[in-house]
PDB file of C-alpha atoms in Angstrom:
ATOM      1  CA  MET A 290       2.421   9.820  -9.066  1.00  0.00           C
ATOM      2  CA  PHE A 291       3.485  10.060  -5.483  1.00  0.00           C
ATOM      3  CA  VAL A 292       2.430  12.518  -3.252  1.00  0.00           C
ATOM      4  CA  LEU A 293       3.910  12.780   0.255  1.00  0.00           C
ATOM      5  CA  LEU A 294       2.091  14.713   3.270  1.00  0.00           C
ATOM      6  CA  LYS A 295       4.301  15.905   5.926  1.00  0.00           C
ATOM      7  CA  ARG A 296       3.198  17.293   8.811  1.00  0.00           C
ATOM      8  CA  ARG A 297       2.939  17.606   7.726  1.00  0.00           C
ATOM      9  CA  LEU A 298       3.895  16.113   4.652  1.00  0.00           C
ATOM     10  CA  LEU A 299       1.495  14.546   1.950  1.00  0.00           C
ATOM     11  CA  TYR A 300       3.394  12.382  -0.614  1.00  0.00           C
ATOM     12  CA  LEU A 301       1.064  11.679  -3.364  1.00  0.00           C
ATOM     13  CA  LEU A 302       1.746   8.272  -5.604  1.00  0.00           C
ATOM     14  CA  LEU A 303      -0.294  10.141  -8.667  1.00  0.00           C
ATOM     15  CA  ARG A 304      -1.726   8.201 -11.495  1.00  0.00           C
ATOM     16  CA  LEU A 305      -0.708   4.681 -10.260  1.00  0.00           C
ATOM     17  CA  MET A 306      -2.161   1.901 -12.356  1.00  0.00           C
ATOM     18  CA  HIS A 307      -1.418  -0.742  -9.751  1.00  0.00           C
ATOM     19  CA  TRP A 308      -1.704  -1.049  -6.154  1.00  0.00           C
ATOM     20  CA  PHE A 309       1.617  -2.792  -6.116  1.00  0.00           C
ATOM     21  CA  GLU A 310       3.431   0.482  -6.632  1.00  0.00           C
ATOM     22  CA  PRO A 311       1.896   2.336  -3.410  1.00  0.00           C
ATOM     23  CA  LEU A 312       2.894  -0.684  -1.479  1.00  0.00           C
ATOM     24  CA  VAL A 313       6.671  -0.734  -2.889  1.00  0.00           C
ATOM     25  CA  VAL A 314       6.929   3.000  -1.686  1.00  0.00           C
ATOM     26  CA  ALA A 315       5.439   2.294   1.626  1.00  0.00           C
ATOM     27  CA  VAL A 316       7.796  -0.447   2.421  1.00  0.00           C
ATOM     28  CA  LEU A 317      10.696   1.735   1.657  1.00  0.00           C
ATOM     29  CA  LEU A 318       9.427   4.423   3.891  1.00  0.00           C
ATOM     30  CA  ALA A 319       8.518   2.078   6.603  1.00  0.00           C
ATOM     31  CA  SER A 320      11.815   0.502   6.683  1.00  0.00           C
ATOM     32  CA  LYS A 321      13.410   3.976   6.992  1.00  0.00           C
ATOM     33  CA  TYR A 322      10.943   4.931   9.623  1.00  0.00           C
ATOM     34  CA  ARG A 323      12.160   1.385  11.411  1.00  0.00           C
ATOM     35  CA  VAL A 324      15.807   2.564  11.066  1.00  0.00           C
ATOM     36  CA  SER A 325      15.059   6.052  12.421  1.00  0.00           C
ATOM     37  CA  LEU A 326      12.916   5.179  15.237  1.00  0.00           C
ATOM     38  CA  GLY A 327      14.631   1.791  16.190  1.00  0.00           C
ATOM     39  CA  ARG A 328      11.177   0.114  16.063  1.00  0.00           C
ATOM     40  CA  PRO A 329       8.856  -0.954  14.048  1.00  0.00           C
ATOM     41  CA  PRO A 330       6.673   2.078  12.920  1.00  0.00           C
ATOM     42  CA  ARG A 331       2.943   2.039  13.394  1.00  0.00           C
ATOM     43  CA  VAL A 332       1.200   2.497  10.247  1.00  0.00           C
ATOM     44  CA  LEU A 333      -2.370   3.413   9.639  1.00  0.00           C
ATOM     45  CA  GLU A 334      -3.879   2.549   6.371  1.00  0.00           C
ATOM     46  CA  LEU A 335      -6.999   4.531   5.101  1.00  0.00           C
ATOM     47  CA  GLY A 336      -9.692   2.787   2.949  1.00  0.00           C
ATOM     48  CA  SER A 337      -7.750  -0.432   2.922  1.00  0.00           C
ATOM     49  CA  GLY A 338     -10.821  -2.185   0.770  1.00  0.00           C
ATOM     50  CA  VAL A 339      -9.300  -5.837   0.512  1.00  0.00           C
ATOM     51  CA  GLY A 340      -6.301  -5.059   2.285  1.00  0.00           C
ATOM     52  CA  LEU A 341      -3.560  -5.638  -0.168  1.00  0.00           C
ATOM     53  CA  LEU A 342      -1.496  -2.565   0.998  1.00  0.00           C
ATOM     54  CA  GLY A 343      -1.731  -2.787   4.558  1.00  0.00           C
ATOM     55  CA  ILE A 344      -1.089  -6.659   4.791  1.00  0.00           C
ATOM     56  CA  GLY A 345       1.587  -6.564   2.300  1.00  0.00           C
ATOM     57  CA  LEU A 346       3.131  -3.820   4.270  1.00  0.00           C
ATOM     58  CA  ALA A 347       2.930  -5.612   7.897  1.00  0.00           C
ATOM     59  CA  LEU A 348       4.530  -8.852   6.383  1.00  0.00           C
ATOM     60  CA  ALA A 349       6.996  -7.069   4.132  1.00  0.00           C
ATOM     61  CA  THR A 350       8.208  -4.903   6.994  1.00  0.00           C
ATOM     62  CA  GLY A 351       6.891  -6.313  10.200  1.00  0.00           C
ATOM     63  CA  ALA A 352       5.376  -2.485  10.896  1.00  0.00           C
ATOM     64  CA  GLU A 353       2.343  -2.287  13.133  1.00  0.00           C
ATOM     65  CA  VAL A 354      -0.385  -1.884  10.800  1.00  0.00           C
ATOM     66  CA  THR A 355      -4.047  -0.589  11.490  1.00  0.00           C
ATOM     67  CA  LEU A 356      -6.225  -1.109   8.235  1.00  0.00           C
ATOM     68  CA  THR A 357      -9.594   0.343   8.106  1.00  0.00           C
ATOM     69  CA  ASP A 358     -12.836   0.062   6.564  1.00  0.00           C
ATOM     70  CA  PRO A 359     -16.229   2.020   7.034  1.00  0.00           C
ATOM     71  CA  GLY A 360     -17.551  -1.622   7.579  1.00  0.00           C
ATOM     72  CA  LEU A 361     -20.699  -1.285   5.139  1.00  0.00           C
ATOM     73  CA  PRO A 362     -22.834  -4.208   4.053  1.00  0.00           C
ATOM     74  CA  THR A 363     -22.189  -5.942   0.520  1.00  0.00           C
ATOM     75  CA  ARG A 364     -22.827  -8.849  -1.544  1.00  0.00           C
ATOM     76  CA  PHE A 365     -20.101 -10.266  -3.315  1.00  0.00           C
ATOM     77  CA  SER A 366     -22.201 -12.470  -5.568  1.00  0.00           C
ATOM     78  CA  LYS A 367     -26.390 -12.570  -6.139  1.00  0.00           C
ATOM     79  CA  GLY A 368     -27.963 -14.611  -3.805  1.00  0.00           C
ATOM     80  CA  ALA A 369     -24.848 -14.359  -1.340  1.00  0.00           C
ATOM     81  CA  ASP A 370     -25.498 -13.364   2.286  1.00  0.00           C
ATOM     82  CA  SER A 371     -24.732  -9.850   3.096  1.00  0.00           C
ATOM     83  CA  VAL A 372     -20.836  -9.423   5.033  1.00  0.00           C
ATOM     84  CA  SER A 373     -19.460  -6.274   5.989  1.00  0.00           C
ATOM     85  CA  THR A 374     -16.657  -5.027   4.177  1.00  0.00           C
ATOM     86  CA  LEU A 375     -14.927  -4.801   7.570  1.00  0.00           C
ATOM     87  CA  GLU A 376     -15.582  -8.606   8.500  1.00  0.00           C
ATOM     88  CA  PHE A 377     -14.450  -9.241   4.688  1.00  0.00           C
ATOM     89  CA  LEU A 378     -11.372  -7.078   5.644  1.00  0.00           C
ATOM     90  CA  ARG A 379     -10.456  -8.757   9.092  1.00  0.00           C
ATOM     91  CA  ARG A 380     -11.029 -12.061   7.072  1.00  0.00           C
ATOM     92  CA  ASN A 381      -8.126 -11.313   4.639  1.00  0.00           C
ATOM     93  CA  VAL A 382      -6.059 -10.253   7.499  1.00  0.00           C
ATOM     94  CA  ALA A 383      -6.428 -13.767   9.056  1.00  0.00           C
ATOM     95  CA  LEU A 384      -6.084 -15.669   6.223  1.00  0.00           C
ATOM     96  CA  ASN A 385      -2.880 -13.982   5.158  1.00  0.00           C
ATOM     97  CA  ASP A 386      -1.574 -14.636   8.823  1.00  0.00           C
ATOM     98  CA  ALA A 387      -0.240 -10.683   9.228  1.00  0.00           C
ATOM     99  CA  PRO A 388       0.570 -11.116  12.984  1.00  0.00           C
ATOM    100  CA  THR A 389       1.373  -7.449  13.099  1.00  0.00           C
ATOM    101  CA  ALA A 390      -1.844  -6.146  11.092  1.00  0.00           C
ATOM    102  CA  ARG A 391      -5.266  -5.681  12.692  1.00  0.00           C
ATOM    103  CA  ALA A 392      -8.280  -4.378  10.926  1.00  0.00           C
ATOM    104  CA  GLU A 393     -10.611  -1.387  12.815  1.00  0.00           C
ATOM    105  CA  LYS A 394     -13.897   0.525  11.787  1.00  0.00           C
ATOM    106  CA  LEU A 395     -13.200   4.248  10.561  1.00  0.00           C
ATOM    107  CA  LEU A 396     -15.699   6.100   8.487  1.00  0.00           C
ATOM    108  CA  TRP A 397     -13.716   9.092   7.410  1.00  0.00           C
ATOM    109  CA  GLY A 398     -14.779  12.388   9.144  1.00  0.00           C
ATOM    110  CA  ASP A 399     -17.030  10.528  11.805  1.00  0.00           C
ATOM    111  CA  ALA A 400     -16.382  11.934  15.334  1.00  0.00           C
ATOM    112  CA  ASP A 401     -17.328   8.844  16.862  1.00  0.00           C
ATOM    113  CA  ASP A 402     -14.849   6.593  14.836  1.00  0.00           C
ATOM    114  CA  LEU A 403     -11.551   9.367  15.456  1.00  0.00           C
ATOM    115  CA  ASP A 404     -12.649   9.517  19.263  1.00  0.00           C
ATOM    116  CA  ALA A 405     -11.977   5.552  19.517  1.00  0.00           C
ATOM    117  CA  PHE A 406      -8.414   6.384  17.842  1.00  0.00           C
ATOM    118  CA  SER A 407      -7.714   9.154  20.216  1.00  0.00           C
ATOM    119  CA  ARG A 408      -6.972   6.446  22.798  1.00  0.00           C
ATOM    120  CA  THR A 409      -4.460   4.917  20.634  1.00  0.00           C
ATOM    121  CA  PRO A 410      -0.569   5.626  20.879  1.00  0.00           C
ATOM    122  CA  PRO A 411       0.044   7.830  17.451  1.00  0.00           C
ATOM    123  CA  TYR A 412       0.786   6.889  14.259  1.00  0.00           C
ATOM    124  CA  ASP A 413       4.148   7.249  12.326  1.00  0.00           C
ATOM    125  CA  LEU A 414       2.660   7.381   8.566  1.00  0.00           C
ATOM    126  CA  VAL A 415      -0.781   7.252   7.262  1.00  0.00           C
ATOM    127  CA  VAL A 416      -1.031   4.965   3.865  1.00  0.00           C
ATOM    128  CA  ALA A 417      -3.760   4.952   1.127  1.00  0.00           C
ATOM    129  CA  SER A 418      -4.115   4.115  -2.321  1.00  0.00           C
ATOM    130  CA  GLU A 419      -7.107   4.595  -4.867  1.00  0.00           C
ATOM    131  CA  VAL A 420      -9.358   6.608  -1.896  1.00  0.00           C
ATOM    132  CA  LEU A 421      -9.459   9.842  -4.569  1.00  0.00           C
ATOM    133  CA  TYR A 422     -12.165   8.624  -6.590  1.00  0.00           C
ATOM    134  CA  GLU A 423     -14.788  10.283  -5.473  1.00  0.00           C
ATOM    135  CA  PRO A 424     -14.323  14.118  -5.004  1.00  0.00           C
ATOM    136  CA  SER A 425     -17.806  14.304  -2.365  1.00  0.00           C
ATOM    137  CA  GLN A 426     -15.543  12.428   0.239  1.00  0.00           C
ATOM    138  CA  TYR A 427     -12.572  14.746  -0.112  1.00  0.00           C
ATOM    139  CA  ALA A 428     -13.311  16.936   2.719  1.00  0.00           C
ATOM    140  CA  ALA A 429     -14.219  13.779   5.235  1.00  0.00           C
ATOM    141  CA  LEU A 430     -10.551  12.174   3.859  1.00  0.00           C
ATOM    142  CA  ALA A 431      -8.762  15.460   4.469  1.00  0.00           C
ATOM    143  CA  GLU A 432     -10.211  16.070   8.032  1.00  0.00           C
ATOM    144  CA  THR A 433      -9.253  12.451   8.851  1.00  0.00           C
ATOM    145  CA  LEU A 434      -5.754  13.198   7.928  1.00  0.00           C
ATOM    146  CA  ALA A 435      -5.496  16.243   9.531  1.00  0.00           C
ATOM    147  CA  PHE A 436      -6.933  14.599  12.935  1.00  0.00           C
ATOM    148  CA  PHE A 437      -3.828  11.916  12.562  1.00  0.00           C
ATOM    149  CA  ALA A 438      -1.158  14.478  12.110  1.00  0.00           C
ATOM    150  CA  THR A 439       1.389  12.635  10.431  1.00  0.00           C
ATOM    151  CA  ASP A 440       3.172  11.746   7.393  1.00  0.00           C
ATOM    152  CA  ALA A 441       1.082  10.031   4.890  1.00  0.00           C
ATOM    153  CA  ILE A 442       1.817   8.762   1.442  1.00  0.00           C
ATOM    154  CA  ILE A 443      -1.244   8.192  -1.060  1.00  0.00           C
ATOM    155  CA  GLY A 444      -1.152   6.475  -4.378  1.00  0.00           C
ATOM    156  CA  TYR A 445      -4.175   7.013  -7.064  1.00  0.00           C
ATOM    157  CA  LYS A 446      -5.032   7.182 -10.614  1.00  0.00           C
ATOM    158  CA  VAL A 447      -6.159  10.873 -12.304  1.00  0.00           C
ATOM    159  CA  ARG A 448      -9.599   9.673 -13.070  1.00  0.00           C
ATOM    160  CA  HIS A 449     -11.621  12.814 -13.501  1.00  0.00           C
ATOM    161  CA  GLY A 450      -9.047  15.425 -13.077  1.00  0.00           C
ATOM    162  CA  ARG A 451     -10.100  16.909  -9.801  1.00  0.00           C
ATOM    163  CA  GLU A 452      -7.645  15.137  -7.420  1.00  0.00           C
ATOM    164  CA  GLN A 453      -5.766  18.257  -7.036  1.00  0.00           C
ATOM    165  CA  THR A 454      -8.120  20.042  -5.025  1.00  0.00           C
ATOM    166  CA  PHE A 455      -7.802  17.550  -2.220  1.00  0.00           C
ATOM    167  CA  PHE A 456      -4.299  18.175  -2.198  1.00  0.00           C
ATOM    168  CA  ASP A 457      -5.174  21.950  -2.472  1.00  0.00           C
ATOM    169  CA  ARG A 458      -7.519  21.562   0.883  1.00  0.00           C
ATOM    170  CA  CYS A 459      -4.833  19.682   2.685  1.00  0.00           C
ATOM    171  CA  ALA A 460      -2.295  22.362   2.304  1.00  0.00           C
ATOM    172  CA  ASP A 461      -4.670  25.375   2.383  1.00  0.00           C
ATOM    173  CA  GLU A 462      -6.681  24.398   5.170  1.00  0.00           C
ATOM    174  CA  HIS A 463      -4.819  21.797   7.004  1.00  0.00           C
ATOM    175  CA  GLY A 464      -1.185  22.935   6.724  1.00  0.00           C
ATOM    176  CA  PHE A 465       0.299  20.065   4.722  1.00  0.00           C
ATOM    177  CA  ARG A 466       2.960  20.540   2.658  1.00  0.00           C
ATOM    178  CA  VAL A 467       2.454  18.489  -0.633  1.00  0.00           C
ATOM    179  CA  THR A 468       5.045  16.843  -2.492  1.00  0.00           C
ATOM    180  CA  SER A 469       4.385  14.769  -5.879  1.00  0.00           C
ATOM    181  CA  GLU A 470       6.257  12.450  -7.984  1.00  0.00           C
ATOM    182  CA  PRO A 471       5.330  11.268 -11.139  1.00  0.00           C
ATOM    183  CA  ARG A 472       5.403   8.005 -12.211  1.00  0.00           C
ATOM    184  CA  ALA A 473       8.273   7.068 -14.717  1.00  0.00           C
ATOM    185  CA  GLY A 474       7.058   9.079 -17.973  1.00  0.00           C
ATOM    186  CA  GLU A 475       4.656  11.057 -16.639  1.00  0.00           C
ATOM    187  CA  LYS A 476       4.108  14.815 -15.992  1.00  0.00           C
ATOM    188  CA  LEU A 477       2.699  16.362 -12.671  1.00  0.00           C
ATOM    189  CA  SER A 478      -0.554  17.631 -13.442  1.00  0.00           C
TER     190      SER A 478
END
C-alpha cells in the first residue's frame, strides 16, 4: 500500500513486499516533480539502509537525492571489523556511480542532526521504505517528517498492526493529510 503525506500529504506504500515498488512510485513522482519544477527534484530518503531506494531514484531520474542513516556501528560477519552503517551507505553510493546522490548522517528526532539540515535548501519530496517496523521510533520519525514539512511517500509491509498509529500521529500532531493506496488485491487496514 502507498501512503502519501502532503504538506502536507503523506502517501504511504502500505503492505509492500519488496523495495522495488516504492522505487517505481518514487520514480514516477520524481519525474512529475521534475516537470512541474522545471529542474530535478531535491529528494530526502529517511532510513536508507543499503541505499536501494535512494540510489535507484537518483540513477533513474537524475534527482538530487540525500540518503540518510544514523551511522551505527555494525559487523557484517563474525570476526569482521566494525564499520559504520553510514560509511557502508556512502560506499554503496560511490560503487553505484550515482553522481546526484549523497549520504548524510541523520538520527530521527535528533536536534543537532536536524539543525545541520536546516542550512540546506528545502527538499521537494521525502521518501522512505520499511521504516515502520519499530513503534518506539514513530514519534521521532513523525517529528523528522514534520521538520522537513514536505510531501512524503512511505512504503511498508504491515508487520504488527500498529503502523496506522504512526499515520494518525502525522495527521493529528503535525497536520499531514494522509492518503493510502493498497497494492492490487489488498484492502486498506
